[in-house]
Amino acid sequence: MQDHPALSDVTLPDPKPPAAPTPLAERIVASLTYRVGKDVRAARPHDWLAATILTVRDQIIDRWMASTRSAHGAGAKRVYYLSLEFLIGRLLRDALTNLGMNEEVREALASLGVDLAAIEEIEPDAALGNGGLGRLAACFMESLASLDLPAYGYGIRYVNGMFRQRIDDGWQVELPETWLAHGDPWEFERRESSYHIGFGGEVVSTDTGGAKWRPAERVIATAVDTPVVGWRGVRVNTLRLWTAQAVDPLKLEAFNAGDYAAALADSNRAEQLTRVLYPADAHPAGQELRLRQEYFFSSASLQDVVRRHMQYFGDIRTLADKAAIQLNDTHPAVSVAELMRLLVDVHDLEFDEAWRITQATFGYTNHTLLPEALETWPLPMFERLLPRHMQLIYAINARLLREARSRPWADDRAISAISLIDESGERRVRMANLAFAGAHSVNGVAALHTRLMKQTVFADLHRLYPERINNKTNGITPRRWLQQCNPALTGLLRETIGDAFLDRTEATSALEAHADEGDFQARFAAVKRANKAALSDHIRRHIAVRLDPDAMFDVQIKRIHEYKRQLLNIVETVALYDDIRSHPERDWAPRVKIFAGKAASSYHNAKLIIKLANDVARRVNADTSTQDLLKLVFVPNYNVSLAERIVPAADLSEQISTAGMEASGTGNMKLALNGALTIGTLDGANIEIRDRVGPDNIFIFGLTADEVAGRRQAGYHPADCIAQSRELSQALTAIASGVFSPDDPARYSGLVAELYNDDRFMLCADFDAYTRAQREVDALWRTPAAWWSKAIRNTAGVGWFSSDRTISEYARDIWEVM
């Protein structure tokens, strides 16, 4: 568990049985007694949590089974969403909200002397994701159910998942996430849905001239299902996660011979597949485990999809008519080769027919333009682990390149870019190209991102298949990211504009008419201040820093990566700190800089940026000359539950990635929906947010994506930018010289030197523009009526960024299920 007190530290009042208990209270007590095995008087908070979940789950199961029966009865086409991450967060509040049971359960528990809010806080976050990719998948699953679309989500049931982050002396420390230590009352093991997954071995010819793969190693994938409840309980869909077991879990002969390590070797190797999310891949063993994970869950999922299709429809040739499989980024791209293997080797289809079915079945969502994030695998490793798939990839590639060669524009450079095999150095398998080739639809996740896909990473594939790329701008579920995380604002909106926005988030646009009303502004501001006070209390209790809720809460919460430019924010904070000290006579806007996010275990610079944030915080927060005007906090172990605290409390949303590098962003949507103003570049969905809220209600700065490309092409010299900016030069000198790291003066010299010599992410080029935009933010903050008018217009304008709208577009344009 994380981000909350230990269970032993949580106490509840002695339960007081009601004089006339409600039927729901009686069911909760029955669950406590007969399913948890606790007497009312002996029950601890975690017992009440389990009993409440089990009781609510009973009602969900009825709807779950009804949803499944209706899909079967109608012969409905199903959506299958394959994602290596599902950042689902806590589920009790989500289920209660969508079922409309919040008040009923709260009253039933109160009659038993139990506080619903208290037990909700001790539910663990499922450690099944890292950042935006996994949270998007969770939002999509909820919207699929809310729109009454039959769907399965497929992923891995990570035992430890993404690490738990602790900050020791400012450094990130990675600890195992133990969310499953006490089991998960939401899940159901499906032993009948188990599949053998092979690795290694060889491919042999069959008597009929075909091929048969004889794996050297097999593991068993077994399904574990979690219900996903849609809004108003209209449908309950399934999140199906895979566990791994060895075929022979204990080699008894070795055990009896005293070789206990060898006896358990197969079990340990199998369990590695589901132990952690994103094992460090800076070494060959980590790369191999990552590929094994991706194939493991892809193969299990595809086998499950094909088995279900054959069970209900009987003809493998109709697969694309009844199944739409969406690949969430490149992680499940090996599914293209796996489906071909199943169709050709298991169901005996001809290659051409199998390829037609495969392309008609798959859609592929791309989430990044960064070349290093478009997964490639060393060909020898891929072929050793998946020899039959390598044969199929070569066959697909031959077909692809012959088709490309028939085009008059396809020179050797274009053929090289289109190929599924990168031959620019060590031969590697390009998973993004495989996903593109094997799908009938390839979508970006924001308008700019989609345009850049066509112009950069997929330029030649787009030229070959000009109708394939389309845009589906991301969205967020308003149930979790407004109704659940910000009930006070939800209540104010309901009172002011009615309930239409609960079912159709775009109806928040009615709020525009109230943006300049002084009384409404005061009430909106009061909700924000209460949320800030609650966050301040949480931070004081957990990291012992006191914050002023009347200061501006300036928030950057996301995965730590250089392209997201937390470093730009920190360097500007150093410059601001120096400016405040140099000019105390100026009318400064009090600010609290709030950072949260995890750095990948092997990402040195990202971890160094976390350390820098904490070093700057230690110096700034201890300085009495600026204490009332500037503070900085890094809140550890960022997860969904922490985001649900920070998002409603944010005044300013930092979305400052290098233009052209952020595919979309969804944190920008969550924060704007909750009344935060955005400061950002014209990157990802920031552009569409600007268009929805109006250019006067967002702070845009810096180079555009085209300008970034132009600067690089012309020859970018960051040292010149630094020399021309006194504030930037002084801030970097202070950081590099050890002002913030007196225990190790050279700690940041290398980080700063990279900015002088390379600055790949254009921090120096954008610094002065960013600083000017921040001073515009200060000026606006000192004019409260203008600030709250713009904040209200943000909430009014971003209802369009609902995942319901996004999923409707997928369903209509790609999956053809609406």
XYZ file of N, CA, C and O in Angstrom, residues 239-348:
440
model
N -11.922 -6.463 -17.463
C -10.486 -6.284 -17.579
C -9.850 -7.630 -17.269
O -9.953 -8.127 -16.146
N -9.247 -8.250 -18.273
C -8.668 -9.589 -18.125
C -7.145 -9.468 -18.101
O -6.520 -9.041 -19.069
N -6.584 -9.842 -16.967
C -5.131 -9.779 -16.768
C -4.578 -11.189 -16.643
O -5.260 -12.080 -16.124
N -3.334 -11.370 -17.061
C -2.753 -12.705 -17.136
C -1.722 -12.929 -16.041
O -0.866 -12.087 -15.794
N -1.832 -14.076 -15.392
C -0.796 -14.551 -14.479
C 0.009 -15.631 -15.189
O -0.455 -16.233 -16.164
N 1.205 -15.895 -14.688
C 2.096 -16.882 -15.326
C 2.500 -17.947 -14.321
O 2.852 -17.631 -13.179
N 2.424 -19.195 -14.766
C 2.896 -20.317 -13.952
C 3.713 -21.252 -14.837
O 3.494 -21.336 -16.045
N 4.637 -21.936 -14.212
C 5.409 -22.945 -14.937
C 4.538 -24.160 -15.212
O 3.636 -24.481 -14.423
N 4.780 -24.819 -16.328
C 4.063 -26.064 -16.618
C 4.366 -27.104 -15.545
O 3.488 -27.831 -15.084
N 5.619 -27.159 -15.153
C 6.047 -28.070 -14.086
C 6.578 -27.207 -12.945
O 7.753 -26.844 -12.923
N 5.723 -26.817 -11.982
C 6.134 -25.823 -10.987
C 7.228 -26.296 -10.040
O 7.934 -25.488 -9.452
N 7.378 -27.590 -9.874
C 8.399 -28.105 -8.970
C 9.023 -29.355 -9.583
O 8.330 -30.352 -9.821
N 10.318 -29.290 -9.857
C 11.024 -30.475 -10.352
C 11.393 -31.324 -9.140
O 12.403 -31.071 -8.465
N 10.534 -32.310 -8.863
C 10.645 -33.064 -7.620
C 11.961 -33.836 -7.516
O 12.543 -33.954 -6.431
N 12.425 -34.327 -8.659
C 13.673 -35.094 -8.626
C 14.830 -34.221 -8.146
O 15.640 -34.631 -7.302
N 14.892 -32.988 -8.680
C 15.952 -32.073 -8.261
C 15.768 -31.674 -6.800
O 16.747 -31.548 -6.054
N 14.522 -31.464 -6.412
C 14.260 -31.084 -5.026
C 14.734 -32.174 -4.063
O 15.390 -31.908 -3.056
N 14.385 -33.423 -4.389
C 14.769 -34.531 -3.515
C 16.281 -34.755 -3.488
O 16.827 -35.313 -2.532
N 16.937 -34.292 -4.569
C 18.388 -34.406 -4.607
C 19.077 -33.256 -3.881
O 20.307 -33.196 -3.821
N 18.259 -32.336 -3.339
C 18.820 -31.219 -2.589
C 19.148 -30.003 -3.417
O 19.644 -29.009 -2.893
N 18.870 -30.050 -4.720
C 19.144 -28.895 -5.576
C 17.872 -28.055 -5.647
O 17.128 -28.084 -6.630
N 17.626 -27.314 -4.576
C 16.354 -26.598 -4.462
C 16.233 -25.450 -5.479
O 15.140 -25.152 -5.955
N 17.347 -24.816 -5.810
C 17.297 -23.741 -6.809
C 16.874 -24.287 -8.164
O 16.014 -23.712 -8.846
N 17.459 -25.418 -8.569
C 17.081 -26.016 -9.845
C 15.643 -26.500 -9.818
O 14.935 -26.438 -10.828
N 15.187 -26.985 -8.671
C 13.821 -27.498 -8.557
C 12.792 -26.409 -8.810
O 11.703 -26.669 -9.318
N 13.118 -25.176 -8.463
C 12.173 -24.067 -8.602
C 12.530 -23.137 -9.760
O 11.902 -22.091 -9.924
N 13.514 -23.498 -10.554
C 13.999 -22.599 -11.605
C 12.904 -22.248 -12.606
O 12.750 -21.078 -12.993
N 12.112 -23.230 -13.037
C 11.062 -22.958 -14.014
C 9.996 -22.037 -13.439
O 9.492 -21.134 -14.124
N 9.637 -22.275 -12.177
C 8.635 -21.417 -11.530
C 9.136 -19.987 -11.422
O 8.405 -19.023 -11.701
N 10.382 -19.825 -11.011
C 10.942 -18.484 -10.881
C 10.993 -17.777 -12.226
O 10.696 -16.573 -12.324
N 11.358 -18.518 -13.260
C 11.441 -17.909 -14.592
C 10.056 -17.480 -15.084
O 9.899 -16.426 -15.682
N 9.053 -18.294 -14.822
C 7.691 -17.940 -15.215
C 7.197 -16.727 -14.441
O 6.584 -15.807 -15.004
N 7.463 -16.710 -13.142
C 6.965 -15.614 -12.311
C 7.613 -14.288 -12.656
O 7.043 -13.223 -12.398
N 8.812 -14.311 -13.250
C 9.449 -13.064 -13.680
C 8.573 -12.298 -14.668
O 8.612 -11.070 -14.727
N 7.787 -13.031 -15.438
C 6.969 -12.407 -16.475
C 5.933 -11.455 -15.905
O 5.531 -10.499 -16.575
N 5.477 -11.711 -14.703
C 4.411 -10.892 -14.126
C 4.851 -10.204 -12.840
O 4.008 -9.769 -12.055
N 6.133 -10.092 -12.638
C 6.616 -9.498 -11.397
C 6.587 -7.979 -11.435
O 6.035 -7.332 -10.551
N 7.202 -7.369 -12.448
C 7.308 -5.912 -12.489
C 6.945 -5.382 -13.874
O 7.088 -6.074 -14.882
N 6.495 -4.156 -13.893
C 6.230 -3.428 -15.131
C 7.514 -2.726 -15.570
O 8.180 -2.082 -14.759
N 7.847 -2.845 -16.847
C 9.019 -2.194 -17.425
C 10.304 -2.532 -16.668
O 10.914 -1.672 -16.027
N 10.742 -3.780 -16.728
C 12.050 -4.096 -16.146
C 13.123 -3.264 -16.842
O 13.014 -2.963 -18.036
N 14.130 -2.872 -16.097
C 15.206 -2.053 -16.673
C 15.784 -2.762 -17.892
O 16.168 -3.932 -17.826
N 15.837 -2.051 -19.025
C 16.263 -2.692 -20.268
C 17.594 -2.141 -20.768
O 17.879 -2.177 -21.963
N 18.414 -1.661 -19.830
C 19.733 -1.171 -20.219
C 20.714 -2.313 -20.436
O 21.847 -2.080 -20.840
N 20.297 -3.531 -20.145
C 21.152 -4.701 -20.322
C 20.371 -5.779 -21.074
O 19.127 -5.755 -21.099
N 21.045 -6.736 -21.710
C 20.350 -7.742 -22.526
C 19.308 -8.539 -21.760
O 18.250 -8.865 -22.309
N 19.576 -8.879 -20.502
C 18.609 -9.667 -19.733
C 17.304 -8.906 -19.552
O 16.216 -9.476 -19.659
N 17.399 -7.591 -19.295
C 16.197 -6.778 -19.155
C 15.438 -6.658 -20.457
O 14.202 -6.697 -20.483
N 16.159 -6.512 -21.574
C 15.507 -6.443 -22.878
C 14.762 -7.740 -23.179
O 13.630 -7.722 -23.669
N 15.413 -8.855 -22.876
C 14.776 -10.137 -23.154
C 13.519 -10.326 -22.300
O 12.491 -10.796 -22.804
N 13.581 -9.951 -21.035
C 12.399 -10.082 -20.185
C 11.265 -9.211 -20.702
O 10.102 -9.628 -20.707
N 11.595 -8.009 -21.149
C 10.567 -7.100 -21.687
C 9.897 -7.723 -22.904
O 8.671 -7.719 -23.020
N 10.666 -8.293 -23.830
C 10.087 -8.930 -25.008
C 9.265 -10.145 -24.613
O 8.177 -10.384 -25.164
N 9.765 -10.923 -23.663
C 9.009 -12.087 -23.195
C 7.668 -11.659 -22.600
O 6.639 -12.294 -22.836
N 7.667 -10.594 -21.828
C 6.411 -10.086 -21.260
C 5.428 -9.704 -22.359
O 4.240 -10.032 -22.294
N 5.922 -8.985 -23.339
C 5.042 -8.499 -24.400
C 4.455 -9.655 -25.205
O 3.267 -9.642 -25.553
N 5.284 -10.653 -25.503
C 4.744 -11.798 -26.231
C 3.810 -12.617 -25.349
O 2.762 -13.084 -25.814
N 4.160 -12.781 -24.094
C 3.344 -13.565 -23.160
C 1.908 -13.045 -23.127
O 0.949 -13.803 -23.335
N 1.733 -11.765 -22.896
C 0.361 -11.266 -22.776
C -0.317 -11.148 -24.127
O -1.535 -11.350 -24.255
N 0.455 -10.877 -25.181
C -0.140 -10.803 -26.517
C -0.637 -12.172 -26.966
O -1.755 -12.307 -27.488
N 0.175 -13.198 -26.764
C -0.216 -14.542 -27.180
C -1.418 -15.036 -26.391
O -2.377 -15.583 -26.964
N -1.392 -14.858 -25.073
C -2.526 -15.294 -24.263
C -3.798 -14.585 -24.705
O -4.872 -15.204 -24.828
N -3.699 -13.289 -24.945
C -4.882 -12.507 -25.341
C -5.409 -12.949 -26.697
O -6.625 -13.117 -26.887
N -4.521 -13.132 -27.663
C -4.950 -13.551 -28.998
C -5.556 -14.953 -28.975
O -6.569 -15.222 -29.636
N -4.943 -15.848 -28.217
C -5.528 -17.187 -28.102
C -6.919 -17.122 -27.488
O -7.828 -17.847 -27.897
N -7.091 -16.236 -26.523
C -8.390 -16.087 -25.873
C -9.425 -15.504 -26.834
O -10.578 -15.964 -26.887
N -9.030 -14.502 -27.596
C -9.943 -13.894 -28.572
C -10.378 -14.929 -29.608
O -11.572 -15.057 -29.935
N -9.416 -15.690 -30.144
C -9.733 -16.682 -31.166
C -10.589 -17.799 -30.590
O -11.556 -18.255 -31.226
N -10.269 -18.239 -29.378
C -11.084 -19.284 -28.739
C -12.520 -18.825 -28.559
O -13.474 -19.549 -28.865
N -12.706 -17.595 -28.103
C -14.064 -17.084 -27.885
C -14.811 -16.967 -29.217
O -15.994 -17.300 -29.317
N -14.097 -16.481 -30.233
C -14.746 -16.344 -31.538
C -15.195 -17.705 -32.078
O -16.328 -17.842 -32.563
N -14.344 -18.696 -31.983
C -14.700 -20.025 -32.492
C -15.841 -20.638 -31.673
O -16.706 -21.337 -32.215
N -15.846 -20.373 -30.379
C -16.902 -20.913 -29.526
C -18.268 -20.372 -29.915
O -19.259 -21.108 -29.944
N -18.316 -19.072 -30.239
C -19.621 -18.450 -30.482
C -19.975 -18.323 -31.960
O -21.164 -18.237 -32.298
N -18.994 -18.301 -32.842
C -19.301 -18.067 -34.244
C -18.818 -19.179 -35.166
O -19.320 -19.301 -36.286
N -17.816 -19.953 -34.738
C -17.477 -21.181 -35.439
C -16.646 -21.072 -36.684
O -16.129 -22.087 -37.156
N -16.486 -19.875 -37.250
C -15.759 -19.729 -38.514
C -14.669 -18.688 -38.336
O -14.956 -17.499 -38.176
N -13.423 -19.113 -38.397
C -12.317 -18.193 -38.165
C -12.269 -17.101 -39.224
O -11.755 -15.996 -38.979
N -12.854 -17.348 -40.396
C -12.804 -16.353 -41.463
C -13.653 -15.120 -41.166
O -13.503 -14.095 -41.828
N -14.551 -15.211 -40.199
C -15.390 -14.056 -39.837
C -14.822 -13.291 -38.640
O -15.510 -12.453 -38.058
N -13.572 -13.565 -38.276
C -12.995 -12.942 -37.083
C -13.098 -11.423 -37.132
O -13.510 -10.791 -36.144
N -12.729 -10.812 -38.234
C -12.729 -9.345 -38.312
C -14.133 -8.758 -38.238
O -14.301 -7.587 -37.887
N -15.153 -9.575 -38.553
C -16.527 -9.100 -38.463
C -17.019 -9.048 -37.018
O -17.953 -8.306 -36.709
N -16.381 -9.833 -36.144
C -16.876 -9.969 -34.776
C -15.868 -9.525 -33.720
O -16.198 -9.517 -32.535
N -14.664 -9.167 -34.127
C -13.636 -8.770 -33.162
C -12.855 -7.580 -33.705
O -12.385 -7.608 -34.846
N -12.744 -6.541 -32.904
C -11.880 -5.396 -33.217
C -10.810 -5.333 -32.144
O -11.115 -5.160 -30.961
N -9.559 -5.521 -32.547
C -8.449 -5.556 -31.593
C -7.637 -4.275 -31.741
O -7.144 -3.979 -32.829
N -7.531 -3.527 -30.655
C -6.774 -2.270 -30.669
C -5.475 -2.444 -29.908
O -5.470 -2.879 -28.754
N -4.367 -2.118 -30.559
C -3.043 -2.189 -29.952
C -2.710 -0.831 -29.348
O -2.591 0.162 -30.080
N -2.573 -0.774 -28.033
C -2.258 0.480 -27.357
C -0.754 0.672 -27.333
O -0.058 0.183 -26.448
N -0.235 1.373 -28.337
C 1.182 1.619 -28.551
C 1.869 0.352 -29.078
O 1.209 -0.635 -29.425
N 3.197 0.365 -29.116
C 3.914 -0.725 -29.778
C 4.084 -1.958 -28.900
O 4.469 -3.015 -29.401
N 3.820 -1.874 -27.593
C 4.090 -3.003 -26.704
C 3.417 -4.301 -27.152
O 4.047 -5.365 -27.084
N 2.163 -4.270 -27.612
C 1.554 -5.519 -28.080
C 1.683 -5.746 -29.584
O 0.946 -6.557 -30.156
N 2.621 -5.071 -30.251
C 2.720 -5.165 -31.711
C 3.038 -6.575 -32.193
O 2.679 -6.952 -33.317
N 3.694 -7.372 -31.356
C 3.987 -8.759 -31.736
C 2.695 -9.547 -31.950
O 2.707 -10.626 -32.561
N 1.565 -8.994 -31.512
C 0.266 -9.621 -31.752
C -0.007 -9.820 -33.235
O -0.717 -10.762 -33.625
N 0.520 -8.942 -34.075
C 0.304 -9.078 -35.522
C 0.885 -10.406 -35.999
O 0.226 -11.183 -36.708
N 2.124 -10.691 -35.601
C 2.742 -11.957 -35.998
C 2.078 -13.143 -35.307
O 1.942 -14.225 -35.905
N 1.635 -12.957 -34.076
C 0.989 -14.052 -33.346
C -0.349 -14.419 -33.974
O -0.673 -15.617 -34.105
N -1.141 -13.443 -34.373
C -2.405 -13.779 -35.023
C -2.146 -14.482 -36.348
O -2.849 -15.447 -36.699
N -1.144 -14.047 -37.084
C -0.799 -14.745 -38.321
C -0.415 -16.187 -38.029
O -0.806 -17.108 -38.765
N 0.346 -16.419 -36.977
C 0.712 -17.793 -36.614
C -0.529 -18.627 -36.309
O -0.657 -19.776 -36.786
N -1.452 -18.074 -35.558
C -2.659 -18.821 -35.210
C -3.499 -19.120 -36.451
O -4.029 -20.226 -36.611
N -3.601 -18.143 -37.346
C -4.432 -18.339 -38.533
C -3.792 -19.323 -39.516
O -4.479 -20.176 -40.096
N -2.478 -19.196 -39.702
C -1.794 -20.026 -40.703
C -1.465 -21.406 -40.147
O -1.752 -22.440 -40.785
N -0.869 -21.473 -38.967
C -0.363 -22.740 -38.441
C -1.423 -23.551 -37.717
O -1.395 -24.788 -37.758
N -2.350 -22.886 -37.048
C -3.353 -23.605 -36.249
C -4.645 -23.800 -37.030
O -5.246 -24.874 -36.997
N -5.062 -22.760 -37.773
C -6.340 -22.846 -38.485
C -6.168 -23.061 -39.988
O -7.162 -23.032 -40.739
N -4.936 -23.278 -40.433
C -4.642 -23.742 -41.791
C -5.133 -22.813 -42.890
O -5.527 -23.262 -43.976
